[in-house]
Amino acid sequence: MSQLHTQQKNNTLLPILIISGLFFIFGFVTWINGALIPFMKTINELTSAQSLLVASASYISFVVMALPASYILSKIGYKKGMSLGLFIMGAGALVFIPAAEARTYWIFLAGIFIQGAGMTLLQTASNPYITILGPIDSAAKRIAIMGIANKVAGALGSLIFGAILLSGIDEINEKLTTVSDAEKIQLLDTMADSVVLPYIIMAVVLFILGILIRKAPLPHVEAEPIDESKAGETTKSSIFQFPHLWLGVLTLFMYVGVEVIAGDTIIAYGISLGFPAADAKFFTTFTLLAMVLTYALGVFLIPKYISQALALRASAIIGIVFSFCIVFTTGFTSVLFVAALGIANALVWPAVWPLTLKGLGKFTKTASALLIMAISGGAIIPPLYGKLVDSNKATYIAQGMNEALATATASTKGYWILLPCYVVILYYAISGHKLGLKKN
């Protein structure tokens, strides 16, 4: 028995390492948004809400592409789908070259959207693959390992792109208020050109990985069928007969919104509080390191010491507490509480996937596509934060507050948007994940 268990472990080790590599890639690409947002805000002269469309362009592709991705995967399989996803991401990176030349925001957003489309295909393939690669009860552990790869890459991406894109941004922002229009255009054009080389390198790496994944030894896996019904019971015939799935989709939508706010607004938040960009560029890394440490804890604790549902309950409660702490503190303390949301967020994704896919059998692929569509929370909730900041700032200025203080206060109060999101996650953790499954 133990020999069989060891053999199963060995059979899954290489696929786990390969899928970890994929999670590393989309972690790197996703989490450079924290540096891209203040960069785009400067070079395209945008408001807070407009600059957060960087996150929207990336995450809205998950809504548009999730069901097509599910269809593509059913035709070409997981492995070819992952390879195609990498090629599409590489093509999106190349769009940054004409975008920088034209310094046109919508072209940048198009490149980010195309990269998001490639990531959708990768995520739609790799998340259910890693969930059903081994026992469902330990799926959160496997996904937590993926999370470590994802967030370590995110921390690296955030630091590297923060150094490339945000060096000297404070001085440039000051200069822009005093120079002539011709000098302003020249300054912004030079700054825009700094994205070209990093994105060419990124495209080349993605294309090479796309070729390599085609050759990778990934075994074929399928979800377990739904349990046969007992006499007198009706079998499940539709995706709409699983209320816990739809609540899982809503939970993931809220979760991705708060995760993106924690990672992508923290640099801009630090700058709004008066921290120099040279210091603020490290703030996203704080969030990601908090997530990595909590993921590591999850790998150790789940399922041996705590269940996936308990991990989710604890995460939601910590999120609610830290949301209050952000709003009722100031300065670096408040920034640290935004970073500490990484602790609250880390185990939500690993816990929600297996809890939602439990008992879905033949509906697993469609359910996975719906869960991937929920990533659109990252497209909708962060810009709502931006809108909240912009409208509050305008109100404070109208009340006679100076602009710097109005920006700082409005940025802090905007984090109230986190609270309802964590409440939804808590409900799913307590009872939502059991709805419709009690008969089974």
Coordinates of C-alpha atoms in Angstrom, one line a residue:
M1 CA 0.0 0.0 0.0
S2 CA 2.8 2.4 1.0
Q3 CA 4.7 1.4 -2.2
L4 CA 1.6 2.3 -4.3
H5 CA 1.3 5.7 -2.4
T6 CA 5.0 6.4 -3.1
Q7 CA 4.6 5.5 -6.7
Q8 CA 1.5 7.9 -7.0
K9 CA 3.5 10.7 -5.4
N10 CA 6.4 10.2 -7.9
N11 CA 3.9 10.1 -10.8
T12 CA 2.5 13.5 -9.7
L13 CA 5.8 15.2 -8.7
L14 CA 7.0 16.1 -12.2
P15 CA 3.6 17.4 -13.4
I16 CA 3.3 19.5 -10.1
L17 CA 6.8 21.0 -10.9
I18 CA 5.8 21.8 -14.5
I19 CA 2.5 23.4 -13.4
S20 CA 4.3 25.3 -10.7
G21 CA 6.5 26.8 -13.5
L22 CA 3.3 28.0 -15.3
F23 CA 2.0 29.5 -12.1
F24 CA 5.4 31.3 -11.7
I25 CA 4.9 32.8 -15.2
F26 CA 1.5 34.2 -14.8
G27 CA 2.4 35.4 -11.3
F28 CA 5.2 37.4 -12.8
V29 CA 3.0 38.9 -15.6
T30 CA 0.0 39.6 -13.3
W31 CA 1.8 41.3 -10.4
I32 CA 3.8 43.8 -12.5
N33 CA 0.5 45.7 -12.7
G34 CA 1.3 47.3 -9.3
A35 CA 4.3 49.1 -11.0
L36 CA 2.4 49.6 -14.3
I37 CA -0.5 51.5 -12.7
P38 CA 1.5 54.6 -11.4
F39 CA 3.7 54.4 -14.5
M40 CA 0.7 54.6 -16.9
K41 CA -0.8 57.3 -14.7
T42 CA 2.2 59.5 -15.3
I43 CA 3.0 58.8 -19.0
N44 CA -0.7 59.0 -20.1
E45 CA -1.7 61.7 -17.6
L46 CA -4.6 59.8 -16.1
T47 CA -6.9 60.0 -13.0
S48 CA -6.7 57.2 -10.3
A49 CA -9.8 55.5 -11.8
Q50 CA -8.4 55.6 -15.3
S51 CA -5.0 54.2 -14.2
L52 CA -6.7 51.2 -12.6
L53 CA -8.0 50.2 -16.0
V54 CA -4.6 48.5 -16.3
A55 CA -6.0 45.9 -13.8
S56 CA -9.4 45.9 -15.6
A57 CA -7.9 45.1 -19.0
S58 CA -6.0 42.2 -17.6
Y59 CA -8.9 40.7 -15.6
I60 CA -11.8 41.4 -17.9
S61 CA -10.2 39.0 -20.5
F62 CA -11.1 36.2 -18.0
V63 CA -14.8 36.9 -18.6
V64 CA -14.5 37.2 -22.3
M65 CA -12.2 34.2 -22.8
A66 CA -13.1 31.7 -20.1
L67 CA -15.9 29.8 -22.0
P68 CA -14.0 29.9 -25.3
A69 CA -10.9 28.6 -23.4
S70 CA -13.0 25.7 -22.0
Y71 CA -14.1 24.9 -25.6
I72 CA -10.5 25.1 -26.9
L73 CA -9.3 22.8 -24.1
S74 CA -12.1 20.2 -24.9
K75 CA -10.8 20.2 -28.5
I76 CA -7.0 20.2 -28.0
G77 CA -6.5 19.0 -24.4
Y78 CA -4.7 20.5 -21.4
K79 CA -1.1 20.4 -22.6
K80 CA -1.6 22.0 -26.1
G81 CA -3.9 24.5 -24.4
M82 CA -1.2 25.6 -22.0
S83 CA 1.3 25.9 -24.8
L84 CA -1.2 28.0 -26.9
G85 CA -1.8 30.2 -23.8
L86 CA 2.0 31.0 -23.5
F87 CA 2.2 31.9 -27.2
I88 CA -0.8 34.3 -26.9
M89 CA 0.8 35.9 -23.8
G90 CA 4.0 36.4 -25.8
A91 CA 2.0 38.1 -28.6
G92 CA 0.5 40.4 -26.0
A93 CA 3.9 41.4 -24.7
L94 CA 5.0 42.5 -28.3
V95 CA 2.0 44.9 -28.4
F96 CA 3.8 47.0 -25.8
I97 CA 6.3 48.1 -28.5
P98 CA 3.9 50.0 -30.8
A99 CA 2.0 51.2 -27.6
A100 CA 5.2 52.8 -26.2
E101 CA 6.1 54.4 -29.6
A102 CA 2.6 55.9 -29.9
R103 CA 2.3 56.5 -26.1
T104 CA -1.4 55.6 -26.5
Y105 CA -3.2 54.2 -23.5
W106 CA -5.7 52.0 -25.3
I107 CA -2.9 50.2 -27.2
F108 CA -1.2 49.4 -23.9
L109 CA -4.6 48.2 -22.6
A110 CA -5.0 46.0 -25.7
G111 CA -1.6 44.4 -25.1
I112 CA -2.5 43.8 -21.4
F113 CA -5.9 42.3 -22.6
I114 CA -4.2 39.9 -25.0
Q115 CA -1.8 38.8 -22.3
G116 CA -4.9 38.2 -20.1
A117 CA -6.5 36.1 -22.8
G118 CA -3.4 33.9 -22.9
M119 CA -3.4 33.7 -19.1
T120 CA -7.1 32.7 -19.2
L121 CA -6.3 29.7 -21.3
L122 CA -3.4 28.8 -19.0
Q123 CA -5.5 29.2 -15.8
T124 CA -8.5 27.3 -17.3
A125 CA -6.2 24.4 -18.0
S126 CA -3.9 24.4 -15.0
N127 CA -6.3 25.0 -12.0
P128 CA -8.6 22.1 -12.6
Y129 CA -5.6 20.0 -13.7
I130 CA -3.8 20.5 -10.4
T131 CA -7.1 20.1 -8.4
I132 CA -7.8 16.6 -9.8
L133 CA -4.2 15.5 -10.2
G134 CA -4.5 13.9 -6.7
P135 CA -7.0 13.4 -3.8
I136 CA -9.6 16.3 -3.6
D137 CA -9.0 16.6 0.2
S138 CA -5.4 17.6 -0.3
A139 CA -6.1 19.8 -3.4
A140 CA -5.7 23.0 -1.3
K141 CA -2.2 21.9 -0.4
R142 CA -1.2 21.4 -4.1
I143 CA -2.8 24.8 -5.0
A144 CA -1.0 26.4 -2.1
I145 CA 2.3 25.2 -3.7
M146 CA 1.2 26.7 -6.9
G147 CA 0.5 29.9 -5.0
I148 CA 4.0 30.1 -3.6
A149 CA 5.4 29.8 -7.1
N150 CA 2.9 32.5 -8.3
K151 CA 3.6 35.0 -5.6
V152 CA 7.4 34.6 -5.5
A153 CA 7.3 35.3 -9.2
G154 CA 5.0 38.3 -8.5
A155 CA 7.4 39.7 -5.9
L156 CA 10.3 39.4 -8.4
G157 CA 8.2 40.9 -11.2
S158 CA 7.1 43.8 -9.0
L159 CA 10.7 44.5 -7.9
I160 CA 12.2 44.2 -11.4
F161 CA 9.5 46.3 -13.2
G162 CA 9.3 48.7 -10.2
A163 CA 13.0 49.4 -10.6
I164 CA 12.8 49.8 -14.4
L165 CA 9.5 51.8 -14.7
L166 CA 9.4 53.8 -11.5
S167 CA 13.0 55.0 -11.2
G168 CA 13.0 58.8 -11.1
I169 CA 9.2 59.0 -11.4
D170 CA 8.9 61.5 -8.5
E171 CA 11.4 63.9 -10.2
I172 CA 9.5 63.5 -13.5
N173 CA 6.1 64.2 -11.9
E174 CA 7.6 67.4 -10.3
K175 CA 9.2 68.5 -13.6
L176 CA 6.0 68.0 -15.5
T177 CA 4.3 70.8 -13.6
T178 CA 7.0 73.4 -14.6
V179 CA 8.3 72.5 -18.1
S180 CA 6.9 73.6 -21.5
D181 CA 4.6 71.4 -23.5
A182 CA 7.4 70.4 -25.9
E183 CA 9.7 69.4 -23.1
K184 CA 6.8 67.5 -21.4
I185 CA 6.1 65.4 -24.5
Q186 CA 9.8 64.6 -24.8
L187 CA 10.0 63.6 -21.1
L188 CA 7.0 61.4 -21.3
D189 CA 8.1 59.8 -24.6
T190 CA 11.5 58.9 -23.1
M191 CA 9.7 57.4 -20.1
A192 CA 7.3 55.4 -22.3
D193 CA 10.3 53.9 -24.2
S194 CA 11.6 52.2 -21.0
V195 CA 9.0 49.4 -21.4
V196 CA 10.2 48.2 -24.8
L197 CA 13.2 46.1 -23.9
P198 CA 11.7 44.3 -20.9
Y199 CA 8.6 43.4 -22.9
I200 CA 10.7 42.1 -25.8
I201 CA 12.6 39.9 -23.4
M202 CA 9.3 38.7 -21.8
A203 CA 7.9 37.8 -25.3
V204 CA 11.0 35.7 -26.2
V205 CA 10.8 33.8 -22.9
L206 CA 7.1 33.1 -23.3
F207 CA 7.5 31.8 -26.8
I208 CA 10.4 29.5 -25.7
L209 CA 8.3 28.2 -22.8
G210 CA 5.3 27.6 -25.1
I211 CA 7.5 25.3 -27.3
L212 CA 8.9 23.5 -24.2
I213 CA 5.5 22.8 -22.6
R214 CA 4.5 21.0 -25.8
K215 CA 7.3 18.5 -25.1
A216 CA 6.6 18.2 -21.4
P217 CA 5.5 14.8 -19.9
L218 CA 2.1 15.7 -18.5
P219 CA -0.3 12.8 -17.8
H220 CA -3.9 12.8 -18.9
V221 CA -6.3 13.4 -15.9
E222 CA -10.1 13.5 -15.6
A223 CA -12.5 14.4 -12.7
E224 CA -14.2 11.6 -10.8
P225 CA -17.7 10.9 -12.0
I226 CA -20.7 12.1 -9.9
D227 CA -21.8 9.3 -7.5
E228 CA -24.5 7.1 -8.9
S229 CA -27.9 8.1 -7.6
K230 CA -29.8 5.9 -5.1
A231 CA -33.2 4.5 -6.0
G232 CA -35.8 7.2 -6.2
E233 CA -33.3 10.1 -6.5
T234 CA -32.8 12.1 -9.7
T235 CA -29.3 12.5 -11.1
K236 CA -27.9 16.0 -11.7
S237 CA -28.4 17.0 -15.3
S238 CA -27.5 20.7 -15.3
I239 CA -24.8 23.1 -14.0
F240 CA -27.7 25.1 -12.4
Q241 CA -28.4 22.3 -9.9
F242 CA -25.3 23.1 -7.9
P243 CA -26.0 26.2 -5.8
H244 CA -22.6 25.8 -4.0
L245 CA -20.9 26.3 -7.4
W246 CA -22.6 29.6 -8.1
L247 CA -21.8 30.9 -4.6
G248 CA -18.2 29.7 -5.1
V249 CA -18.1 31.8 -8.3
L250 CA -19.4 34.9 -6.4
T251 CA -16.9 34.2 -3.6
L252 CA -14.0 34.0 -6.0
F253 CA -15.2 37.2 -7.8
M254 CA -15.0 39.0 -4.4
Y255 CA -11.7 37.4 -3.5
V256 CA -9.9 38.4 -6.7
G257 CA -11.2 41.9 -6.3
V258 CA -9.6 42.2 -2.8
E259 CA -6.4 40.4 -3.8
V260 CA -5.9 42.8 -6.7
I261 CA -6.6 45.8 -4.5
A262 CA -4.1 44.6 -1.9
G263 CA -1.4 44.1 -4.5
D264 CA -2.1 46.6 -7.2
T265 CA -3.1 49.7 -5.2
I266 CA -0.5 49.6 -2.5
I267 CA 2.3 51.3 -4.4
A268 CA 0.0 54.2 -5.5
Y269 CA -1.4 54.3 -2.0
G270 CA 2.1 54.7 -0.5
I271 CA 2.8 57.5 -3.0
S272 CA -0.5 59.2 -2.1
L273 CA 0.5 59.1 1.6
G274 CA 3.7 61.0 0.7
F275 CA 6.2 58.1 0.5
P276 CA 8.7 58.5 -2.4
A277 CA 8.3 56.1 -5.3
A278 CA 11.8 54.8 -4.6
D279 CA 10.4 53.4 -1.3
A280 CA 6.8 52.7 -2.4
K281 CA 7.9 50.4 -5.3
F282 CA 8.7 47.7 -2.7
F283 CA 5.3 47.7 -1.1
T284 CA 3.7 45.2 -3.5
T285 CA 6.5 42.8 -2.5
F286 CA 5.4 43.1 1.2
T287 CA 1.9 41.9 0.2
L288 CA 3.3 39.0 -1.9
L289 CA 5.7 37.9 0.9
A290 CA 2.8 37.8 3.4
M291 CA 1.0 35.6 0.9
V292 CA 4.0 33.3 0.3
L293 CA 4.5 32.8 4.1
T294 CA 0.8 32.0 4.6
Y295 CA 0.8 29.6 1.6
A296 CA 3.8 27.8 3.2
L297 CA 1.7 27.5 6.4
G298 CA -1.2 26.1 4.3
V299 CA 1.0 23.4 2.7
F300 CA 2.0 22.3 6.2
L301 CA -1.4 22.5 7.9
I302 CA -3.9 21.4 5.2
P303 CA -5.5 18.8 5.3
K304 CA -3.6 17.1 8.2
Y305 CA -4.3 19.7 10.9
I306 CA -7.0 22.0 9.5
S307 CA -9.7 21.5 6.8
Q308 CA -10.0 23.6 3.7
A309 CA -13.3 25.1 5.0
L310 CA -11.6 26.1 8.3
A311 CA -8.7 27.8 6.5
L312 CA -11.3 29.8 4.5
R313 CA -13.2 30.9 7.6
A314 CA -10.0 32.1 9.3
S315 CA -8.9 33.9 6.1
A316 CA -12.2 35.8 5.9
I317 CA -12.2 36.9 9.6
I318 CA -8.6 38.1 9.3
G319 CA -9.6 40.1 6.1
I320 CA -12.5 41.8 8.0
V321 CA -10.2 42.7 10.9
F322 CA -7.4 44.1 8.7
S323 CA -9.9 46.1 6.6
F324 CA -10.9 48.0 9.7
C325 CA -7.2 48.4 10.7
I326 CA -6.4 50.0 7.3
V327 CA -9.1 52.6 7.5
F328 CA -8.6 53.5 11.2
T329 CA -4.7 53.8 11.0
T330 CA -2.5 56.2 9.1
G331 CA 0.9 56.4 7.4
F332 CA 3.2 53.4 7.2
T333 CA 1.0 51.4 9.7
S334 CA -1.9 51.6 7.3
V335 CA 0.3 50.5 4.4
L336 CA 1.5 47.5 6.4
F337 CA -2.1 46.5 7.0
V338 CA -2.8 46.6 3.2
A339 CA 0.3 44.4 2.8
A340 CA -1.0 42.1 5.7
L341 CA -4.1 41.4 3.6
G342 CA -1.8 39.0 1.9
I343 CA -2.2 36.8 5.0
A344 CA -6.0 37.0 4.7
N345 CA -6.0 36.3 0.9
A346 CA -3.4 33.5 0.5
L347 CA -5.5 30.5 1.3
V348 CA -8.8 31.7 -0.2
W349 CA -8.1 30.6 -3.8
P350 CA -6.7 27.2 -2.7
A351 CA -9.7 26.5 -0.5
V352 CA -12.5 27.8 -2.8
W353 CA -11.4 25.7 -5.8
P354 CA -11.7 22.2 -4.3
L355 CA -14.8 23.2 -2.2
T356 CA -16.5 24.5 -5.3
L357 CA -15.5 21.6 -7.7
K358 CA -16.5 18.9 -5.1
G359 CA -19.1 16.5 -6.5
L360 CA -19.3 18.1 -9.9
G361 CA -18.0 15.1 -12.0
K362 CA -18.7 15.7 -15.7
F363 CA -19.5 19.4 -15.0
T364 CA -16.0 20.1 -13.7
K365 CA -14.6 21.6 -17.0
T366 CA -17.6 24.0 -17.3
A367 CA -17.5 24.8 -13.6
S368 CA -13.7 25.6 -14.0
A369 CA -14.5 28.0 -16.8
L370 CA -17.1 29.8 -14.6
L371 CA -14.6 30.0 -11.7
I372 CA -12.0 31.5 -14.1
M373 CA -14.7 34.0 -15.2
A374 CA -14.9 35.1 -11.6
I375 CA -11.3 36.4 -11.9
S376 CA -13.2 39.4 -13.5
G377 CA -13.6 40.6 -9.9
G378 CA -10.1 42.0 -10.5
A379 CA -11.4 44.1 -13.4
I380 CA -14.4 45.5 -11.6
I381 CA -13.7 46.0 -7.8
P382 CA -10.3 47.9 -8.1
P383 CA -11.7 50.6 -10.4
L384 CA -14.6 51.0 -7.9
Y385 CA -11.9 51.7 -5.3
G386 CA -10.4 54.2 -7.8
K387 CA -13.8 55.9 -8.3
L388 CA -14.3 56.1 -4.5
V389 CA -10.9 57.7 -4.1
D390 CA -11.6 60.2 -6.9
S391 CA -15.0 61.2 -5.7
N392 CA -14.0 61.5 -2.0
K393 CA -10.9 63.5 -3.0
A394 CA -13.1 66.0 -4.9
T395 CA -15.4 66.3 -1.9
Y396 CA -12.6 66.9 0.6
I397 CA -11.0 69.6 -1.7
A398 CA -14.4 71.3 -2.0
Q399 CA -14.6 71.3 1.8
G400 CA -11.3 73.3 1.8
M401 CA -8.8 70.5 2.4
N402 CA -5.4 70.8 0.6
E403 CA -4.8 68.4 -2.3
A404 CA -2.1 66.3 -0.7
L405 CA -4.2 65.6 2.4
A406 CA -7.4 65.1 0.4
T407 CA -5.6 62.5 -1.8
A408 CA -4.2 60.7 1.3
T409 CA -7.5 60.7 3.2
A410 CA -9.6 59.6 0.2
S411 CA -7.1 56.8 -0.6
T412 CA -7.4 55.4 2.9
K413 CA -11.2 55.7 3.1
G414 CA -11.5 53.9 -0.3
Y415 CA -10.5 50.7 1.4
W416 CA -14.0 50.4 3.0
I417 CA -14.8 48.6 -0.3
L418 CA -13.0 45.5 1.1
L419 CA -15.5 44.8 3.9
P420 CA -18.5 43.5 1.9
C421 CA -16.1 41.3 -0.1
Y422 CA -14.7 39.5 3.0
V423 CA -18.3 39.1 4.4
V424 CA -19.3 37.2 1.3
I425 CA -16.1 35.0 1.6
L426 CA -17.0 34.3 5.3
Y427 CA -20.6 33.3 4.4
Y428 CA -19.3 30.8 1.8
A429 CA -16.8 29.4 4.3
I430 CA -19.4 28.9 7.0
S431 CA -22.4 27.4 5.0
G432 CA -22.4 28.5 1.4
H433 CA -20.0 25.7 0.2
K434 CA -22.4 23.0 1.6
L435 CA -25.6 24.2 -0.2
G436 CA -27.1 21.5 -2.4
L437 CA -24.5 18.9 -1.3
K438 CA -26.2 17.8 1.9
K439 CA -28.1 15.0 0.2
N440 CA -24.9 13.6 -1.2

